[in-house]
XYZ file of C-alpha atoms in Angstrom:
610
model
C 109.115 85.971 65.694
C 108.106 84.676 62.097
C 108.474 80.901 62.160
C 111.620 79.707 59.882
C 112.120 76.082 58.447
C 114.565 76.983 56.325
C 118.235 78.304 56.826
C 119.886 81.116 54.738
C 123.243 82.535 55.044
C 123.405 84.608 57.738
C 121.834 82.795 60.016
C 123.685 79.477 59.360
C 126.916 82.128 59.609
C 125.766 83.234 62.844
C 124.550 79.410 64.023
C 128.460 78.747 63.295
C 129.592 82.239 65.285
C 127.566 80.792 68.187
C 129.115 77.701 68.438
C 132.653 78.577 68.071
C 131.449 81.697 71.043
C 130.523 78.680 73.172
C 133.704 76.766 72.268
C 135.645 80.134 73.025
C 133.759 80.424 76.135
C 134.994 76.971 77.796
C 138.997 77.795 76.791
C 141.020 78.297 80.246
C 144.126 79.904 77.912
C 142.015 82.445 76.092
C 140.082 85.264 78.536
C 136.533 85.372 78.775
C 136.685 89.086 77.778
C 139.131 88.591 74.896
C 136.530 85.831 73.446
C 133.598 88.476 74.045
C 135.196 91.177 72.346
C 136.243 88.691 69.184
C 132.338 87.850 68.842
C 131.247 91.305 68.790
C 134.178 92.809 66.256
C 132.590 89.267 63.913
C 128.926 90.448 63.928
C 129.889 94.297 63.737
C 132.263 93.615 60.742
C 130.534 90.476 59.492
C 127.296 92.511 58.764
C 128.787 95.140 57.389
C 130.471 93.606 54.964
C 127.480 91.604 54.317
C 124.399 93.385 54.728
C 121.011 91.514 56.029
C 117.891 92.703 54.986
C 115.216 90.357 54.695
C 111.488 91.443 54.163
C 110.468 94.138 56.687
C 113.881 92.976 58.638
C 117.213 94.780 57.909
C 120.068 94.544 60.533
C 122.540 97.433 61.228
C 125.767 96.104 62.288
C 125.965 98.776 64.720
C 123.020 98.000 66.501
C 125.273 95.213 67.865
C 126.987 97.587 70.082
C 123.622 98.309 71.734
C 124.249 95.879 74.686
C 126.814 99.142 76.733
C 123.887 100.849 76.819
C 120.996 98.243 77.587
C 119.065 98.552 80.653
C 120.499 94.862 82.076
C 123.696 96.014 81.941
C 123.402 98.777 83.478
C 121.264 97.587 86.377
C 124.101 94.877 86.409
C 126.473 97.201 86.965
C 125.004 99.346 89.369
C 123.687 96.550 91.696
C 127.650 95.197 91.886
C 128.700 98.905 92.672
C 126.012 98.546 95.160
C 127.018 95.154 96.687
C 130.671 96.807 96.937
C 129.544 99.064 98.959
C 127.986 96.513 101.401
C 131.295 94.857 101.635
C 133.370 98.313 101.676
C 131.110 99.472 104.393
C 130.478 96.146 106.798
C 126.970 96.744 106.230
C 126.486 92.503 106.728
C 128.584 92.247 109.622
C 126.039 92.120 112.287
C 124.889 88.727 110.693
C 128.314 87.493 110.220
C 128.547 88.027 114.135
C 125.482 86.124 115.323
C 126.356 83.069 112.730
C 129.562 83.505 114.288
C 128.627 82.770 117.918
C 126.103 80.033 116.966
C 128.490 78.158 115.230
C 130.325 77.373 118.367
C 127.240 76.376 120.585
C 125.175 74.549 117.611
C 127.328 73.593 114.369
C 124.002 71.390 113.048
C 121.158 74.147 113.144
C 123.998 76.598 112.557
C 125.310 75.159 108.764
C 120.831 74.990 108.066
C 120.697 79.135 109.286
C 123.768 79.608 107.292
C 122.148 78.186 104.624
C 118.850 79.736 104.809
C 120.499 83.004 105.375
C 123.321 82.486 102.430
C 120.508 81.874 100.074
C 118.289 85.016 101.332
C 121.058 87.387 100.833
C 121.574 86.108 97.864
C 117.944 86.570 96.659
C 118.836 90.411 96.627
C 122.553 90.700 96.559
C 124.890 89.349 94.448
C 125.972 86.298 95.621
C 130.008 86.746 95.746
C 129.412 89.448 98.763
C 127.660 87.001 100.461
C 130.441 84.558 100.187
C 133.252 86.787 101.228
C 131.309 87.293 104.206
C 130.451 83.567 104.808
C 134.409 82.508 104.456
C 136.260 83.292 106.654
C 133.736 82.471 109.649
C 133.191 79.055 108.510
C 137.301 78.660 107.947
C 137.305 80.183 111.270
C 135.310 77.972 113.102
C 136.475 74.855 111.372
C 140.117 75.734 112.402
C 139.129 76.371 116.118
C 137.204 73.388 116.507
C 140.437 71.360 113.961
C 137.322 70.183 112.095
C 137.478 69.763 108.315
C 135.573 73.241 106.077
C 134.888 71.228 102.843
C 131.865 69.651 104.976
C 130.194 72.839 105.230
C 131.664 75.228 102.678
C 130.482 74.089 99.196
C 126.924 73.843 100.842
C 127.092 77.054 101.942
C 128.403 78.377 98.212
C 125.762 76.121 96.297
C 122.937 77.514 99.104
C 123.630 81.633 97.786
C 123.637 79.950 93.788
C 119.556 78.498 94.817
C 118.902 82.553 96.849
C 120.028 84.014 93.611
C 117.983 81.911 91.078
C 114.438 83.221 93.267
C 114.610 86.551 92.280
C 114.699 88.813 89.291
C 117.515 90.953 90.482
C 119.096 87.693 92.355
C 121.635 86.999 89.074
C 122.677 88.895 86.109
C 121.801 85.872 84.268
C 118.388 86.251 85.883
C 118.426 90.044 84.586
C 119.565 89.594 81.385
C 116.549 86.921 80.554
C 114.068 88.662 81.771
C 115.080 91.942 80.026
C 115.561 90.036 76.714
C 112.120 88.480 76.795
C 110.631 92.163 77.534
C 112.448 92.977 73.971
C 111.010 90.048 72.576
C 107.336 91.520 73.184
C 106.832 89.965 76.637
C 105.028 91.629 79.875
C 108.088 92.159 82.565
C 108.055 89.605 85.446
C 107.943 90.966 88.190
C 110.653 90.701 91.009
C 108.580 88.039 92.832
C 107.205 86.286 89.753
C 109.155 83.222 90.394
C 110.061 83.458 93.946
C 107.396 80.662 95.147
C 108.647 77.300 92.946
C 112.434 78.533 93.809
C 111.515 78.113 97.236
C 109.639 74.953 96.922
C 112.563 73.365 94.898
C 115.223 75.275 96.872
C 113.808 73.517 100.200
C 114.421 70.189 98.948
C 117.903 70.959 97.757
C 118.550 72.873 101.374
C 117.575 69.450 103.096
C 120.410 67.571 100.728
C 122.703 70.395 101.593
C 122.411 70.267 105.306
C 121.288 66.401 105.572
C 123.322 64.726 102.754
C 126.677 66.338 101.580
C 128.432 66.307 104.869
C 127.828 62.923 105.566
C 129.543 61.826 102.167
C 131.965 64.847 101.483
C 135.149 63.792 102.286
C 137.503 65.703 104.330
C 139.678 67.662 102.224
C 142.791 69.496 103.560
C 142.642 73.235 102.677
C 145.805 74.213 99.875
C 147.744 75.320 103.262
C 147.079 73.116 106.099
C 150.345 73.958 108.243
C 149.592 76.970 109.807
C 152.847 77.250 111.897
C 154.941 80.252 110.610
C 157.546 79.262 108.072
C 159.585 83.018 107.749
C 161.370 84.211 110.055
C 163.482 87.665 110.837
C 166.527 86.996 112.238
C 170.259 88.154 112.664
C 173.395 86.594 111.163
C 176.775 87.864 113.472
C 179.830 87.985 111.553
C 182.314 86.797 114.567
C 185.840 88.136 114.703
C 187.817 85.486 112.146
C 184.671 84.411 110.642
C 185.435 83.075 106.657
C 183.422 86.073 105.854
C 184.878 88.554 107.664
C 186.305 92.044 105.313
C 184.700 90.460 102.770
C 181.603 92.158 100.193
C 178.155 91.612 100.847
C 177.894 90.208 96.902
C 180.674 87.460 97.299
C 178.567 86.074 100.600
C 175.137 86.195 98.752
C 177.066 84.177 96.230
C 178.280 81.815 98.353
C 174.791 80.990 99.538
C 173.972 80.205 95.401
C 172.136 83.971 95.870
C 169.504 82.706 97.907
C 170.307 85.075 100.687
C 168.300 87.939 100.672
C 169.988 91.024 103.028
C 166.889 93.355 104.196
C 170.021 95.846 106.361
C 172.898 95.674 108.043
C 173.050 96.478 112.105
C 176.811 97.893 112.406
C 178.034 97.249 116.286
C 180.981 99.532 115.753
C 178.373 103.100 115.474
C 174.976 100.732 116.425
C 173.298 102.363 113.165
C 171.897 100.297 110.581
C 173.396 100.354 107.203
C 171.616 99.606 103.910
C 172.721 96.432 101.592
C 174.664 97.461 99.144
C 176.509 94.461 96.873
C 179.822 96.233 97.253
C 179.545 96.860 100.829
C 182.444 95.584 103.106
C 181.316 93.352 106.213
C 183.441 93.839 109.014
C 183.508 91.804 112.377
C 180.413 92.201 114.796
C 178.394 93.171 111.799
C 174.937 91.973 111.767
C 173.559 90.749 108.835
C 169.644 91.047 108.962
C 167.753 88.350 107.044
C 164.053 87.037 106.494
C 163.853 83.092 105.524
C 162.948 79.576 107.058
C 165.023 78.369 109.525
C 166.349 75.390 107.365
C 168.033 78.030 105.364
C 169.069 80.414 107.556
C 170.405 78.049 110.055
C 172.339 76.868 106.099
C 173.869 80.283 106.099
C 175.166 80.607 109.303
C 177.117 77.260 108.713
C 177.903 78.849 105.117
C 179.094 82.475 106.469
C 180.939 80.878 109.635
C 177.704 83.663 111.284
C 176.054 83.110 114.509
C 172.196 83.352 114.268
C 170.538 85.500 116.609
C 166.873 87.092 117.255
C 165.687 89.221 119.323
C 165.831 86.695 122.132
C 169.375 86.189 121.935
C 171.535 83.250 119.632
C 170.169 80.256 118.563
C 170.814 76.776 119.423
C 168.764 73.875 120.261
C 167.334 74.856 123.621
C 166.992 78.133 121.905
C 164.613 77.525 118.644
C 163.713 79.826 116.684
C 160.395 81.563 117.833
C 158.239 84.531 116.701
C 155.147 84.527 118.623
C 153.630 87.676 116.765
C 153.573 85.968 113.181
C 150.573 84.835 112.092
C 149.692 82.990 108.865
C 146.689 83.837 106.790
C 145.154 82.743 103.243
C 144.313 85.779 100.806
C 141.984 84.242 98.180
C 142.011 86.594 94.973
C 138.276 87.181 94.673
C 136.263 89.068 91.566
C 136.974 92.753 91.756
C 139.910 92.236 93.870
C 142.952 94.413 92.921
C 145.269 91.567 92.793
C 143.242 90.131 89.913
C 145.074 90.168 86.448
C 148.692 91.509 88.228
C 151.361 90.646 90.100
C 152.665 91.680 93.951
C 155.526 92.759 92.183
C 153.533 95.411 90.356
C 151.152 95.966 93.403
C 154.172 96.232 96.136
C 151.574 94.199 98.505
C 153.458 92.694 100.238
C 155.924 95.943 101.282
C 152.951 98.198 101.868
C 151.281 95.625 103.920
C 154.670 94.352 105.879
C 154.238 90.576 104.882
C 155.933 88.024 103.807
C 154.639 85.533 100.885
C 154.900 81.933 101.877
C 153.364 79.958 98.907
C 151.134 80.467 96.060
C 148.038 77.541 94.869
C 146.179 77.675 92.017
C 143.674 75.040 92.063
C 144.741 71.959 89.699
C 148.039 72.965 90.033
C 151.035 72.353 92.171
C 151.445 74.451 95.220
C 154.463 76.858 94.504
C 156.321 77.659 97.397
C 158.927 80.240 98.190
C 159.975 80.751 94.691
C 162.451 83.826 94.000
C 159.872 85.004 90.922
C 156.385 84.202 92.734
C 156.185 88.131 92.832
C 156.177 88.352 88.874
C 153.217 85.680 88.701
C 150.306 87.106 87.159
C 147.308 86.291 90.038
C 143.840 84.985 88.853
C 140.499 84.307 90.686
C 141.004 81.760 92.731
C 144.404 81.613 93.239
C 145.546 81.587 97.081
C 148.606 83.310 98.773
C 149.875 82.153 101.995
C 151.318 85.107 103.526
C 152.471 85.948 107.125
C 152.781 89.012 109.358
C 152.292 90.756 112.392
C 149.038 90.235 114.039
C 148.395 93.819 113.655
C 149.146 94.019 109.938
C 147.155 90.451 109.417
C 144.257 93.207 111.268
C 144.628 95.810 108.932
C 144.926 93.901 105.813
C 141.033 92.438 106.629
C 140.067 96.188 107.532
C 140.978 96.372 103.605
C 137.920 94.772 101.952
C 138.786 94.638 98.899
C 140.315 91.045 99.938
C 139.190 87.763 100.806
C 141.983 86.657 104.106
C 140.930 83.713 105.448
C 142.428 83.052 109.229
C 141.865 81.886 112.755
C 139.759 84.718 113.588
C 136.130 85.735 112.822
C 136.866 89.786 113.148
C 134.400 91.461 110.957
C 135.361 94.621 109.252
C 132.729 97.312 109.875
C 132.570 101.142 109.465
C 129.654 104.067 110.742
C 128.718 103.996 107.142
C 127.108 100.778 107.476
C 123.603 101.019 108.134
C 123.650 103.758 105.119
C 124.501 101.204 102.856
C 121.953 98.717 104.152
C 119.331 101.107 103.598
C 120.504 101.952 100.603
C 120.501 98.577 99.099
C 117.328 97.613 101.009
C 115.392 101.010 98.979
C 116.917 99.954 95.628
C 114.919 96.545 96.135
C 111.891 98.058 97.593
C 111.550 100.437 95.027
C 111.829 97.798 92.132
C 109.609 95.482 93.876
C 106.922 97.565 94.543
C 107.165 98.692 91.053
C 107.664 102.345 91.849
C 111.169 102.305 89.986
C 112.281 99.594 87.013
C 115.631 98.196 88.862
C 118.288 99.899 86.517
C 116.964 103.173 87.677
C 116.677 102.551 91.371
C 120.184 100.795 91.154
C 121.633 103.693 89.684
C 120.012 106.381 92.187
C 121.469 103.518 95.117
C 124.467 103.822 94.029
C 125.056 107.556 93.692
C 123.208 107.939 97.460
C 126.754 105.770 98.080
C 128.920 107.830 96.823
C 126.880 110.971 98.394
C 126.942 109.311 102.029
C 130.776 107.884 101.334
C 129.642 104.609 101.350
C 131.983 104.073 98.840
C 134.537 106.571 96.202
C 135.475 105.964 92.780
C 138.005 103.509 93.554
C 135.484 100.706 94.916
C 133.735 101.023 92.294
C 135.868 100.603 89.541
C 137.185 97.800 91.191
C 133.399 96.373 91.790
C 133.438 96.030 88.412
C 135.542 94.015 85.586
C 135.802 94.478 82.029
C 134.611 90.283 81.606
C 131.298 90.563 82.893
C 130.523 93.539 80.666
C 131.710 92.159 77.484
C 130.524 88.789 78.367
C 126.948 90.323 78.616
C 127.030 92.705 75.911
C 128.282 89.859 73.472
C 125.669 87.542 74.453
C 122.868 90.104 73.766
C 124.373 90.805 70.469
C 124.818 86.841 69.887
C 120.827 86.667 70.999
C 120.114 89.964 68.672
C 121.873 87.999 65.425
C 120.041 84.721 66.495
C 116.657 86.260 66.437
C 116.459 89.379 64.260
C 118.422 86.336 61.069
C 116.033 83.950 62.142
C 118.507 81.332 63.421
C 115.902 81.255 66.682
C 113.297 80.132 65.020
C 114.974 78.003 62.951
C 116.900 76.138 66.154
C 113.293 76.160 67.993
C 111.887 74.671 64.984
C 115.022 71.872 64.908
C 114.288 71.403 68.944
C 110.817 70.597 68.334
C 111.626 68.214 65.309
C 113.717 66.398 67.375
C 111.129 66.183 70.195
C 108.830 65.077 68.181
C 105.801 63.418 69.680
C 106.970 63.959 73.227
C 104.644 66.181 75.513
C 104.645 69.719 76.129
C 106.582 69.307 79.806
C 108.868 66.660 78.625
C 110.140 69.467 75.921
C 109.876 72.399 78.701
C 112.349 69.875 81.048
C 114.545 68.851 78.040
C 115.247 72.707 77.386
C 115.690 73.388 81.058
C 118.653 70.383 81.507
C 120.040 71.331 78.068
C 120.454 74.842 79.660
C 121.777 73.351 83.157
C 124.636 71.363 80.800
C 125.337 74.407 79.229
C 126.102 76.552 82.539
C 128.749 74.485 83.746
C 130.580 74.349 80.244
C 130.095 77.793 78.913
C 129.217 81.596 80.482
C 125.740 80.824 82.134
C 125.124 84.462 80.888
C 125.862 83.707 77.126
C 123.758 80.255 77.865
C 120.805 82.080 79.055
C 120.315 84.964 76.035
C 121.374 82.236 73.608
C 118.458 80.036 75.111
C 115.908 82.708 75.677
C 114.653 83.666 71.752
C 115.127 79.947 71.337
C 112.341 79.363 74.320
C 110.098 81.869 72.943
C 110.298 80.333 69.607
C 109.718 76.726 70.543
C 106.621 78.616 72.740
C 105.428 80.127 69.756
C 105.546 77.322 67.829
C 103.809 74.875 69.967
C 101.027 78.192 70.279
C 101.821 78.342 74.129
C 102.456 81.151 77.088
C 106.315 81.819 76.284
C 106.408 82.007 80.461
C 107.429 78.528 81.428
C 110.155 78.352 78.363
C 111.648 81.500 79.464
C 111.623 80.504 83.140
C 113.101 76.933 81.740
C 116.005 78.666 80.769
C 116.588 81.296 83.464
C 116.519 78.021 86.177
C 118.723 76.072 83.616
C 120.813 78.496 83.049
C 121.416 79.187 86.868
C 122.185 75.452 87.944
C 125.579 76.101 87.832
C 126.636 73.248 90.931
C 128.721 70.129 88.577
C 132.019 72.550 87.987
C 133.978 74.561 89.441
C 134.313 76.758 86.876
C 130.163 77.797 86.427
C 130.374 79.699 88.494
C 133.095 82.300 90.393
C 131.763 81.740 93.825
C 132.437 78.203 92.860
C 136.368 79.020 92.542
C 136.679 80.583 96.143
C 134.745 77.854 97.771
C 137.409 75.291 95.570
C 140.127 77.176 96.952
C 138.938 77.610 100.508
C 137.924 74.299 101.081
C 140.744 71.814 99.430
C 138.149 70.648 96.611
C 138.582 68.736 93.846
C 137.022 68.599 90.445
C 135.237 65.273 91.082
C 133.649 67.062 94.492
C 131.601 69.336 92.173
C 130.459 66.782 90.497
C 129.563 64.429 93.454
C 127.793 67.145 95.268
C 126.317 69.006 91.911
C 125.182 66.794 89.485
C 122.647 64.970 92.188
C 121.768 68.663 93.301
C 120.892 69.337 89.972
C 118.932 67.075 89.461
C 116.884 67.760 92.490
C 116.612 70.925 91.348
C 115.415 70.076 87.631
C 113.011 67.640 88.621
C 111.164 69.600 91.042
C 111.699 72.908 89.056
C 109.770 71.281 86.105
C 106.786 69.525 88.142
C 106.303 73.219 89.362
C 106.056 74.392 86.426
C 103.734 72.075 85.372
C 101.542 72.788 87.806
C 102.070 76.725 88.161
C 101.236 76.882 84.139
C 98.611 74.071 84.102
C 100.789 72.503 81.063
């Protein structure tokens, strides 16, 4: 990288393009993927309207579209098809068990081995597996022993964020720095290359996680803290000389202001059952089948002049109504879930599953409950439906997989394909870390030993992965291509260094590093770590020192994503789960992140001799 002073055109043009990216990036109303895609159409178009060539330097605009076929992405990609098929497969559930059981005998060492193993996994497996596994036990045990989850669940989320920073393959953010400093004329760290000051660091912040944070986190009431069911199937009679009697099934709806909802209609006269029609006649004895809470359908039968009945007979006070095989659960809509980005409406969930939606949160944001259109709301990660069932369809719907349902139980999903997959995943890391494959490659083979073994089909994995975290990484390695190739690296390294000037080398290496860690919670911590890297190997360069410790600056900055709950997506189900609040995150993360920057930089000190 040639050192640059000076600004011209194109890199003050693409200075701009970066800043309005990271401005893009922290919009809630505009999608991370429709931001991505806008930066790449700017450079492609940008530079070929206006050529760069510069010296020995000239920049094809189509280069730009490089990043779909760049090793990172692809090992991305193929080690979240992998992690699928650990969740697909129950390959994890044997750990899930044994956390399980020690939760009830020892909750204290139990939250410090969930911790230690959260942030293991996590170390080789992307961390949102891990979480989905971790959920619903803790929820589990916290509702058995009516103890509050936000004590032990954002610990547990922030302990698989620490795993994943250890490890080259732990993040994509991890991958994608590492892979951008091997274009930038670096040697390759190795898997373990960093594993030792991530552990040193990560022990401190394990001993605030298990020590600290539950002492101080308040209790917070989960979105959906009434677990009794609210919907109920029951039976409205039509007596002989009811008001509604030989009248259609439209003018009684209407008389109820439509909220009435007829599933069929049980006919005494031939004891068949009849489907609704809005022009059907009702006729004495007729039984009008309905699902709603008992406020309203004890409403209607004052309405209709209708006796309510269940299966137990009619209702009346020393009668109540009762359904003791409904049970309430919480599906959290998770990355790669197939409820993400549609509606039940579109998805017929709730028919092909037999349940009935209760209520919808979305964090920072009224709970919605029993609304007429909550079927047309378009779901995003994060949100929570409260839904109820059957016991046996509650079962079956966490057989699924491909969602997070949060209840009273701890039953682990787990198939004969499972100890494939865990030796499938555990030879995609061994052959990467004992160099024999480079970690796109061994991903790749992993994953297509899954599909061979039926580990997983086509489905799982297109639903493994999402159109945001590919454009989001192919648009920051174009944004990091135009940075460096225009000069605008050098140029911001050389603007860094001004501003530091006269400071010492590790007061600049733990500047960049908390510049980074602000960054990550505001912006994509993938855009903030290519963004950061040329700039680290610039400010390296220009100091003449081992680019190393910059680069590993940024990847730790970059992965510090504990003050919002936006960083991270992890960070979203753990909001959800647990009843958080924005100003948790910041209680809990900020002081963790510190703790982690501090030691992070005396370790590099010392590790680098700087």
């Amino acid at each position: 990288m040639q050192l640059v002073t000076t600004v011209n055109s194109h890199s003050l043009a693409v200075m701009v393009l970066t800043l309005f990216a990271l401005f893009l990036f922290t919009r809630e109303k505009v999608p991370l993927e429709t931001s991505s895609l806008f930066i790449l159409v700017a450079l492609t178009v940008g530079f070929t309207v206006f050529p760069y060539s510069y010296e020995d330097t000239t920049i094809h605009a189509l280069d730009f579209f490089s990043g779909f076929g760049h090793e990172a992405l692809i090992a991305v990609c193929a080690l979240m098809i992998a992690g699928q098929g650990l969740v697909r497969t129950g390959a994890l559930e044997p750990i899930g068990r044994i956390l399980s059981k020690l939760w009830g005998s020892y909750p204290k060492l139990s939250l410090l081995l969930t911790l230690v193993v959260g942030a293991t996994l996590s170390a080789f497996v992307n961390n949102v597996p891990i979480v989905i596994l971790l959920l619903p036990i803790l929820t589990a045990v916290s509702i058995r022993t009516k103890t509050s989850a936000s004590k032990v669940l954002m610990p547990m989320g922030f302990a698989t964020l620490i795993g994943g920073m250890s490890t080259t393959i732990g993040t994509s953010t991890n991958l994608l720095v590492v892979s951008v400093a091997v274009d930038m004329g670096l040697k390759s760290f190795g898997m373990f290359d960093f594993f030792l000051p991530v552990v040193i660091a990560g022990a401190f912040a394990m001993l605030y996680l298990w020590l600290v944070v539950p002492h101080f986190m308040k209790e917070r009431k989960a979105p959906f803290s009434d677990t009794s069911p609210r919907i109920f199937t029951a039976k409205l009679m039509i007596p002989e000389g009811s008001i509604s009697q030989d009248q259609a099934l439209d003018e009684l709806i209407a008389k109820t202001d439509g909220m009435m909802t007829v599933l069929r209609i049980h006919r005494n006269s031939t004891d068949m059952y009849v489907l609704p029609n809005s022009k059907t006649i009702i006729k004495a004895e007729d039984m009008l089948v309905v699902e709603d809470t008992p406020e309203n359908l004890k409403s209607y039968e004052t309405i209709l002049g209708a006796v309510l009945y269940t299966s137990l007979g009619a209702v009346d006070e020393d009668h109540p109504l009762m359904d003791k095989e409904q049970q309430i659960a919480e599906v959290i809509i998770s990355q790669g879930s197939r409820l993400n980005n549609t509606t039940l409406s579109q998805t017929r969930f709730l028919q092909r599953h037999n349940l009935v939606a209760l209520a919808l949160h979305r964090s920072g944001k009224k709970t919605e409950t029993i609304m007429k259109d909550m079927g047309d709301i378009n779901l995003k990660v994060g949100d929570v439906l409260l839904i109820q069932g059957k016991s046996e369809h509650i079962s079956e719907l966490k057989k699924n997989r491909e969602l997070l349902v949060l209840d009273s139980t701890t039953d682990l999903a787990h198939s004969k394909q499972a100890p494939i997959a865990f030796f499938i995943m555990f030879g995609i890391v061994a052959a990467s870390a004992l160099g024999i494959l480079p970690i796109a490659i061994s991903a790749t083979l992993g994953v297509f030993l899954m599909f061979m073994t039926n580990c997983i089909n086509w489905k799982d994995a297109s639903n493994a992965l999402n159109t945001q975290v590919v454009l989001i990484v192919v648009a920051s390695l174009a944004l990091g291509q135009a940075l460096l190739k225009t000069g605008a690296a050098s140029y911001l390294a050389h603007l860094f260094i001004t501003a530091m000037h006269g400071s010492s080398t590790i007061f600049m290496l733990s500047g960049l590093m908390l510049l980074m860690a602000i960054m990550t919670n505001i912006v994509s911590n993938n855009a903030a770590a290519v963004i950061g890297t040329p700039i680290a190997i610039g400010i390296a360069q220009q100091l003449n020192l081992p680019a190393e410790p910059f680069v590993l600056a940024v990847l730790f900055g970059a992965n510090m994503s504990y003050a919002t709950p936006m960083a991270y997506k992890t960070n979203l189900l753990v909001m959800t789960a647990g009843g958080y609040t924005f100003n948790d995150f910041l209680k809990v993360g900020i002081p963790l992140t510190i703790i982690m920057w501090v030691s992070l930089t005396w370790l590099l000190m010392l590790f680098y001799n700087l």
